[in-house]
Tab-separated table of C-alpha atoms in Angstrom:
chain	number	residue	atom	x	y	z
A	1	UNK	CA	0.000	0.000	0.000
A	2	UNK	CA	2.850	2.276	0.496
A	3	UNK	CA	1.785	5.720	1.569
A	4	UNK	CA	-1.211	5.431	0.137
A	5	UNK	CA	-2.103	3.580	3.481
A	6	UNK	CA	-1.791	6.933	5.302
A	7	UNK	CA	-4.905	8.686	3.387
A	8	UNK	CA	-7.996	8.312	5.780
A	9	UNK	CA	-11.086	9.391	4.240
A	10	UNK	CA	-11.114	12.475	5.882
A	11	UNK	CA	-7.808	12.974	3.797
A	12	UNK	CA	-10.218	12.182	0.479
A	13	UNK	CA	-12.730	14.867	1.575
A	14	UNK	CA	-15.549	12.410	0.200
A	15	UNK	CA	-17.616	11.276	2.827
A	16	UNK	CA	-18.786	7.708	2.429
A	17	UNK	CA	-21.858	7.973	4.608
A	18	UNK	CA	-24.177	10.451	6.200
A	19	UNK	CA	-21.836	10.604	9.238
A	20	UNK	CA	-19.047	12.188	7.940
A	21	UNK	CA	-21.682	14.733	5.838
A	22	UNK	CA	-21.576	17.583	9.061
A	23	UNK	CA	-17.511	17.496	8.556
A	24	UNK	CA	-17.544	17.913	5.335
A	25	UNK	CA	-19.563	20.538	5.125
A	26	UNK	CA	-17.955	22.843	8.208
A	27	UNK	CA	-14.289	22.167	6.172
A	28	UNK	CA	-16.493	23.691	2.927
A	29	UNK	CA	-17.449	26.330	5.016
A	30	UNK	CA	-14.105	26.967	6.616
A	31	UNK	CA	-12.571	26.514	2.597
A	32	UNK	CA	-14.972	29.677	1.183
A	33	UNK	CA	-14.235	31.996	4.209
A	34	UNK	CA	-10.870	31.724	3.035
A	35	UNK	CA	-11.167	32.326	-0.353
A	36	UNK	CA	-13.519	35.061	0.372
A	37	UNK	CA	-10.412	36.380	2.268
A	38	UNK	CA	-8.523	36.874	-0.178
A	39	UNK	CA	-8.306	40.466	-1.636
A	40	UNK	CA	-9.657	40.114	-5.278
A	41	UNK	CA	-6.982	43.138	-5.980
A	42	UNK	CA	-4.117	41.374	-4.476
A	43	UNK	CA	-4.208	37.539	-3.829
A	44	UNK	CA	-0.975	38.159	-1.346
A	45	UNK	CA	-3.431	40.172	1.376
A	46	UNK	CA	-6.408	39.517	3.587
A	47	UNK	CA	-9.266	41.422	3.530
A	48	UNK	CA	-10.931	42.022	6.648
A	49	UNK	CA	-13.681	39.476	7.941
A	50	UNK	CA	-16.868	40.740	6.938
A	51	UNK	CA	-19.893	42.035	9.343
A	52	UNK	CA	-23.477	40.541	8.820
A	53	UNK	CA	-25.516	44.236	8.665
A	54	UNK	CA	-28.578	44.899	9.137
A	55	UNK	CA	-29.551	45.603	5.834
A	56	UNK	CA	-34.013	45.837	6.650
A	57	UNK	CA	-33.747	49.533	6.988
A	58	UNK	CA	-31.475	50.041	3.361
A	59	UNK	CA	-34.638	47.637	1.631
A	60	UNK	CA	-37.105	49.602	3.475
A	61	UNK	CA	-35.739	53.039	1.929
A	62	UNK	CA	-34.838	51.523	-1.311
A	63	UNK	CA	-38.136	50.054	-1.816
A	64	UNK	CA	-40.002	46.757	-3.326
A	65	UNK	CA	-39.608	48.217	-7.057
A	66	UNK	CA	-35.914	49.412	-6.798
A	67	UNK	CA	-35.100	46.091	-4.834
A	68	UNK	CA	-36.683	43.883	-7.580
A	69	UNK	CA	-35.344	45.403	-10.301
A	70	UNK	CA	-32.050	44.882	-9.490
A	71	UNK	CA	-32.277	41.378	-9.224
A	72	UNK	CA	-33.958	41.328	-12.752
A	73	UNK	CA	-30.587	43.536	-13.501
A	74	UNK	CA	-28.706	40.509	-12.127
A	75	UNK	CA	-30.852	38.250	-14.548
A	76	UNK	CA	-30.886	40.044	-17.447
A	77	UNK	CA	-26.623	39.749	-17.074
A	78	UNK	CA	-27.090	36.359	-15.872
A	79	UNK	CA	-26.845	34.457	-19.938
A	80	UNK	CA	-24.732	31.706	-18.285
A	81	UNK	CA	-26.608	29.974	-15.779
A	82	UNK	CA	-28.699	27.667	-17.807
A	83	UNK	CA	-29.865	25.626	-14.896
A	84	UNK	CA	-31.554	29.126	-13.399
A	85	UNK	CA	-35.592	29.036	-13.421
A	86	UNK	CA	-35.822	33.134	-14.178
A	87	UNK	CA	-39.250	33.041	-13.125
A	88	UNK	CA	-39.091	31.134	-10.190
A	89	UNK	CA	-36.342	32.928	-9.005
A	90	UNK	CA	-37.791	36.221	-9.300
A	91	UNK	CA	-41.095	35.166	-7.281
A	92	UNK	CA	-38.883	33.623	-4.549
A	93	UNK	CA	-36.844	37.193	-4.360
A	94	UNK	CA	-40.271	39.045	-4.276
A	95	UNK	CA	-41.178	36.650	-1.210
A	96	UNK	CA	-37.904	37.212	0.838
A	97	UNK	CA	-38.668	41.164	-0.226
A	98	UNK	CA	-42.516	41.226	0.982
A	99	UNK	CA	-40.928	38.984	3.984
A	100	UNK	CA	-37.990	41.029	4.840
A	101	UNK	CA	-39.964	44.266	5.012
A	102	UNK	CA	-43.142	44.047	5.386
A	103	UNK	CA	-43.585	40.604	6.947
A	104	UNK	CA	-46.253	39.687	3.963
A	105	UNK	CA	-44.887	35.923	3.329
A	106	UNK	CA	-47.263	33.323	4.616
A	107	UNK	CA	-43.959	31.669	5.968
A	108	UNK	CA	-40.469	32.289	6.862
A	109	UNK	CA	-37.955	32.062	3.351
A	110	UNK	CA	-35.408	29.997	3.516
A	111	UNK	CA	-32.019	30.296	4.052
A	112	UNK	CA	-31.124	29.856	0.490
A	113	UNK	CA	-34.193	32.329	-0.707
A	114	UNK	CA	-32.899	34.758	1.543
A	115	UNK	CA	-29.236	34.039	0.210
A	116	UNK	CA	-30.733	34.406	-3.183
A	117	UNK	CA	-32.455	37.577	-2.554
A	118	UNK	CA	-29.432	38.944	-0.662
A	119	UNK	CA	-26.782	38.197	-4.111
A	120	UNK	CA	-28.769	38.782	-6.754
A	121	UNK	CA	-29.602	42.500	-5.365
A	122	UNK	CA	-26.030	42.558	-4.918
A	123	UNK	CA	-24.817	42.300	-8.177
A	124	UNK	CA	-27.727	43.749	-10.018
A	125	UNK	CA	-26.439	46.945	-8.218
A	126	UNK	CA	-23.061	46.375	-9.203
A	127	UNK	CA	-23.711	45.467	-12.985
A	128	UNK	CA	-25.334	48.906	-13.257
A	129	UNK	CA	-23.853	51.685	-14.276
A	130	UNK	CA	-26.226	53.821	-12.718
A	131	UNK	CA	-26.322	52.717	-9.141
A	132	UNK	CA	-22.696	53.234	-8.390
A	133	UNK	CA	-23.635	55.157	-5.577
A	134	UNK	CA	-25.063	52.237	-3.953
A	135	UNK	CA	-21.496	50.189	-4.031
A	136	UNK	CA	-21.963	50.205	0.263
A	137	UNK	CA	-25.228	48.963	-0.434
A	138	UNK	CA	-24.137	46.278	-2.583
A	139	UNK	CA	-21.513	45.351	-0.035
A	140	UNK	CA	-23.964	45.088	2.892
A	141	UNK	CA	-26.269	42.889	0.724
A	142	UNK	CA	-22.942	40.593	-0.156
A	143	UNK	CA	-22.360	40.340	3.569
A	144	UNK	CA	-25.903	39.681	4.549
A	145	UNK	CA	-25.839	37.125	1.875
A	146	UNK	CA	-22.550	35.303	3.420
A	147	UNK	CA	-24.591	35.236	6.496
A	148	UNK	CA	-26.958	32.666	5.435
A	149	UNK	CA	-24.234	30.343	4.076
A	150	UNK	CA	-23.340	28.037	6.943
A	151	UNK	CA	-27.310	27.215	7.447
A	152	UNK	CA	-27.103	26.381	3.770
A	153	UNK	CA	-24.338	23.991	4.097
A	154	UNK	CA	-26.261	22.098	6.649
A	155	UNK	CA	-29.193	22.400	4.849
A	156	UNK	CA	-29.601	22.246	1.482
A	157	UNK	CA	-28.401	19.395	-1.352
A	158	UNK	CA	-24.897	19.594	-2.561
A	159	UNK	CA	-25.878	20.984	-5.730
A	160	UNK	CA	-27.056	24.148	-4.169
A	161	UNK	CA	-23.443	24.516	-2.806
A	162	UNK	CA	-21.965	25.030	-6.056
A	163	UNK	CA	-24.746	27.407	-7.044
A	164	UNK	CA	-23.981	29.482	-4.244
A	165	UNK	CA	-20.384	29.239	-5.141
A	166	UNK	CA	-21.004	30.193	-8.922
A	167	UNK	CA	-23.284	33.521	-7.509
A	168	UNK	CA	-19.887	34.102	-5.037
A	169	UNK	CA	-18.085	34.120	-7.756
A	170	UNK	CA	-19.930	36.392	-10.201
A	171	UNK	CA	-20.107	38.935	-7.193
A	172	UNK	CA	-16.109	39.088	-6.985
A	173	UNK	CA	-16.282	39.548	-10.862
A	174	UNK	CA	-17.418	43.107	-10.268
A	175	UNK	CA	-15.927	43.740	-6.073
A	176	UNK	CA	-12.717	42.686	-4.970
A	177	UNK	CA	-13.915	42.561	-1.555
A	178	UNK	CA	-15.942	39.930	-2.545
A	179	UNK	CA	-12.768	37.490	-2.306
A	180	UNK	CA	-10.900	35.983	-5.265
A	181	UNK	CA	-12.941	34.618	-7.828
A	182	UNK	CA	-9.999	32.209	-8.506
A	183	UNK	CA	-9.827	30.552	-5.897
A	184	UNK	CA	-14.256	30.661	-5.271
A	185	UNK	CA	-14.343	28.836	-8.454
A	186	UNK	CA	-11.629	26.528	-8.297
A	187	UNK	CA	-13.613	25.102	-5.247
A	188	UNK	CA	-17.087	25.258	-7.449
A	189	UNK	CA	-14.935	23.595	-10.312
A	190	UNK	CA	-13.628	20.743	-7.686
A	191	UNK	CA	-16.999	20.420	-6.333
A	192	UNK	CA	-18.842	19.925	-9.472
A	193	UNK	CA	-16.049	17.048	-9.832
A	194	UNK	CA	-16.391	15.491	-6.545
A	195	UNK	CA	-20.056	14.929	-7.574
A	196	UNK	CA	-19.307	13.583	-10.907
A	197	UNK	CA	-21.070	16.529	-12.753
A	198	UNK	CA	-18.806	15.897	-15.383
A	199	UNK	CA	-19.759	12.453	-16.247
A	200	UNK	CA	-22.906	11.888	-18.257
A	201	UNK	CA	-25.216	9.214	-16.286
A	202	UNK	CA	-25.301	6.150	-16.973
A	203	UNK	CA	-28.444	3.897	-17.789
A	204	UNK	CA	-28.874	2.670	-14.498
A	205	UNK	CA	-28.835	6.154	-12.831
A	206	UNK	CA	-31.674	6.499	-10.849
A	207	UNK	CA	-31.829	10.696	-11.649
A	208	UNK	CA	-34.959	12.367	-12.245
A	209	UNK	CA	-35.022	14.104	-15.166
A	210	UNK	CA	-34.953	17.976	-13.952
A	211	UNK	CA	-32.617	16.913	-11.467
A	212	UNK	CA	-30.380	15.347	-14.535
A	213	UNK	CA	-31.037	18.742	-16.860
A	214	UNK	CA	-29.829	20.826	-13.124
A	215	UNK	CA	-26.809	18.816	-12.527
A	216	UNK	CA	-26.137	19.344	-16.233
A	217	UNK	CA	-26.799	23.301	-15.963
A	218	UNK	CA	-24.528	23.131	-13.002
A	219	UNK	CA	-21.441	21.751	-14.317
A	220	UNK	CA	-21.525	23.958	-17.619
A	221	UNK	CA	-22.148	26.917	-15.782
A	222	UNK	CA	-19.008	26.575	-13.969
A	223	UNK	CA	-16.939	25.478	-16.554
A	224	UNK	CA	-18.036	28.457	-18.593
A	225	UNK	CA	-16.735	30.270	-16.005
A	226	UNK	CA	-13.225	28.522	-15.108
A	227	UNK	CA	-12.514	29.145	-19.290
A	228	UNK	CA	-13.238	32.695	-19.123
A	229	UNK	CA	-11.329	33.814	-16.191
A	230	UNK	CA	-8.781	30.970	-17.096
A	231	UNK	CA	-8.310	32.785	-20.215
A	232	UNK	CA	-8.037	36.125	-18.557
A	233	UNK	CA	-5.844	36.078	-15.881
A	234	UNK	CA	-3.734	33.145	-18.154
A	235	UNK	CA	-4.303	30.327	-15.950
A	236	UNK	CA	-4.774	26.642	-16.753
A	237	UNK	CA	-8.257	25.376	-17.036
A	238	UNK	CA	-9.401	23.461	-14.114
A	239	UNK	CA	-10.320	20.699	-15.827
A	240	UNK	CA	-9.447	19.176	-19.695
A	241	UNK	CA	-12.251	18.426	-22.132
A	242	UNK	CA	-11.116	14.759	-22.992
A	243	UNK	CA	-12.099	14.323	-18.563
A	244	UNK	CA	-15.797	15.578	-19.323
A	245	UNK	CA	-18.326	13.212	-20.633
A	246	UNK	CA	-21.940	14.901	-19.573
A	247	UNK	CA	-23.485	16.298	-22.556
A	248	UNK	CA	-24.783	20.181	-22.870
A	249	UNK	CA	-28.148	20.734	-21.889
């Protein structure tokens, strides 16, 4: 066995049962903190730890109308995110909106609705050209956002992991204090692997259908991605086309 002996699975980071699932998911938590540490500007610093605000009282002076139409900012940009239900999205952001403000929501969003809500606001702000004066705005919303992440990672499937990751990313795309887009996708990219999102199911694979066409959406998303900043900053890919066998939705 040679030193392959000395890997435990904790080593592998793959859990092989439901027991190891609340480790895994605190080291994926402790893993984005620090890329989100890193100063987009300059990988060699640390940007300060950010502070959950309380961002009620911005949405209450901005509005339903302003609010909402900067997420549909955020999903106008949004052309590469193919597994992204537009409509449903946009209902579940008017929710956490009616929830967050005027307590209209016959229940409590969820953490990832919230999370949702939080980003896409975040960016749509920061796409625009005419809401740079709402860049602290933005940056409250990015931080509320991160503040709904670790009841995510207990909660929600896997695959809602690496959407999170992929709406990380596109926020440090336009704020280097949203971390370094790098490293948030190299650990979207790894994640989508660790899953085999890159393999096409087989014929025994029990998958339903929209979950197939998601996991699909998922995987291309980020590799869209990893090419076009791979490209930019001339990096290698993080992953080689000959290794990818699931086919484009």
């Amino acid at each position: 066995m040679g030193a392959i002996g000395f890997l435990s699975r904790n080593a592998m980071a793959e859990p092989r049962d439901s027991s190891d699932d609340l480790a895994r998911e605190f080291s994926l938590a402790e893993v984005i903190a620090g890329a989100l540490a890193i100063d987009g500007r300059d990988p060699s610093t640390a940007v300060p730890a950010p502070q959950t605000p309380d961002v009620h009282s911005h949405l209450n002076s901005m509005g339903r109308d302003s609010a909402i139409e900067h997420v549909r900012k955020f999903l106008e940009w949004s052309v590469d995110l193919p597994y992204l239900n537009e409509d449903l999205f946009l209902r579940q952001c008017e929710d956490v909106m009616a929830n967050k403000t005027q307590h209209q929501a016959a229940q409590s969003p969820t953490s990832l609705h919230v999370f949702n809500f939080y980003i896409a606001c975040a960016i749509g702000i920061s796409v625009s050209p005419t809401s740079t004066h709402l860049s602290f705005l933005s940056s409250s919303l990015h931080s509320a956002a991160l503040g709904e992440l670790p009841s995510i990672l207990r909660t929600e499937p896997a695959l809602e992991h690496i959407h999170c990751l992929i709406m990380l990313v596109i926020y440090s795309l336009f704020n280097s204090s949203g971390g370094s887009a790098w490293h948030l996708l190299g650990l979207a990219m790894k994640t989508s692997i660790s899953l085999g999102l890159h393999r096409e199911p087989d014929g025994h694979s029990t998958l339903r259908i929209a979950e197939d066409d998601r996991r699909r959406g998922l995987f291309w998303a980020v590799y869209s991605f990893d090419r076009m900043i791979s490209l930019v900053m001339d990096r290698p890919v993080s992953i080689q086309d000959e290794d990818i066998s699931v086919k484009v939705n």
